[in-house]
Amino acid sequence: MQQEETSWAATEFKDIDLGDQRLNKRAVLLAERLAEKPTASIPSACGGWAETAAAYRFLAQDELDWRDILAPHWQSSAERMRACEVVLCIQDTTELDFNGQTITGLGPLSYEAQRGLYLHPTYAVTPSREPLGVLDAYMWAREPKGADGVRPGIKESTRWTEGYERVAEQAAALPATRLVYVADRESDIMALMVKAKELGHPADWLLRSQHNRTLPGGGKLWDKVTAGEPVGRIHFTLAARQAQPARAVRQQVWAQRVALPDAAGGVVSATCIVAREVDPPAGVKPIEWRLLSNREVDDLDAAAQLIDWYRARWEVELFFHVLKNGCRVEALQLASMARLERALALFMVVAWRIARLMRLGRTCPDLDAGLLFERDEWRAAFILNKKKPPKTSPRLNEVVRLVAMLGGFLARKGDGEPGVKTIWQGLQRVMDFAAGLRYARELGDRLVCNQMPQRIVEIMLSSRKLKLPPDRLRRGCCGKSSCYFT
């Protein structure tokens, strides 16, 4: 008898504890359903009124905190991080627009009449871009501006400093893994650097510089760094994104240790790196990055490593793309912001899984597909592409490409590897077919085991409508893994 496989959601949420086993099971089932049809509405993903009503009841549990839903994923992410020498902890903010919907608790976005909320996660990836999970998240709604034009509430910039503190706490629990806090220009805050200094830099930090600060000895930061001799040149291929095709980039690199004034009479020691594109194509704006880090940079290799780590920041943009366009979270129709937060906790895990499939399909093509797909799922990918499924678990890259082909990936010689959009579109067809395989197998078991007299089974066998081995025929039972469907 074939052992029943554990779903990816059951594995990811194995330590979930919502105070009630029924809630635990509902969270796992809902994560599975949302992953099977990420672009569908909750009713469409659930596929029936009873299950849909149960999903809405789960999201309406007022005593249930969204952090408790996400907690087991945080723990699973930490376990994946434990096996890595370096983990990049990328932070960024995105706005979720629910304008026009009657959802209580939302606030202004880019302009006062626009309604929605902000999401600020910490997204962990390896230097080779493998997504490890969502480590932390902030979700909040702005308060409307007062009559004086001032918005009440705490300063939103504190989320960057507090985000570093959470990464520092995680670093203490993972002494063998070096964590690097990576963020874009909005994080260029002296308070963050001072906090890291006070804590003793338990996690490194790598920020894109926004402020051309005045140095204690006079002069401006960026001018001082580029006035020295460059440490060398680097080259890489800038990946295609939106309407921009992939292209080769060459940059000249400067790196210098500097003392930055901390506005309290002291200084913070940091390395400033300037990477400026050389000879860009005609009509294309040169790419220039100015980075700040606590790490020492002694040569070109060390500078190139930090630049490469900063380039990995694009992974959080990819995560937002999957969350907003693949999972279509801005189309959620829920009554309150608290219910949205619970749904977003599940959707963040779904979005991470889709992005992870894409990256592992590229960086670890020979990985066993059985580690990320259930047997029925990878078999469905072959069958729907009119290919005979292998007897043993195939390579991950092969399955990911087959899934993407069902979502519109052409797989021509010059097409490269598939992106997340074709993967999330193909997954829906694969999951539907896999569900059909499982149901057909269960139906076959019931027909043979519970409803058919032995004589009818023998007649069907003789007419080759069923294929059961003699030992199972003698028992009158085909077992859990019915030969008829496997």
mmCIF file of C-alpha atoms in Angstrom, residues 49 332 363 384:
data_model
loop_
_atom_site.group_PDB
_atom_site.id
_atom_site.type_symbol
_atom_site.label_atom_id
_atom_site.label_comp_id
_atom_site.label_asym_id
_atom_site.label_seq_id
_atom_site.Cartn_x
_atom_site.Cartn_y
_atom_site.Cartn_z
ATOM 1 C CA TRP A 49 -20.540 26.717 -0.324
ATOM 2 C CA LEU A 332 -10.263 40.483 -1.633
ATOM 3 C CA THR A 363 19.247 27.503 -9.389
ATOM 4 C CA LEU A 384 -1.599 17.648 -19.251
#
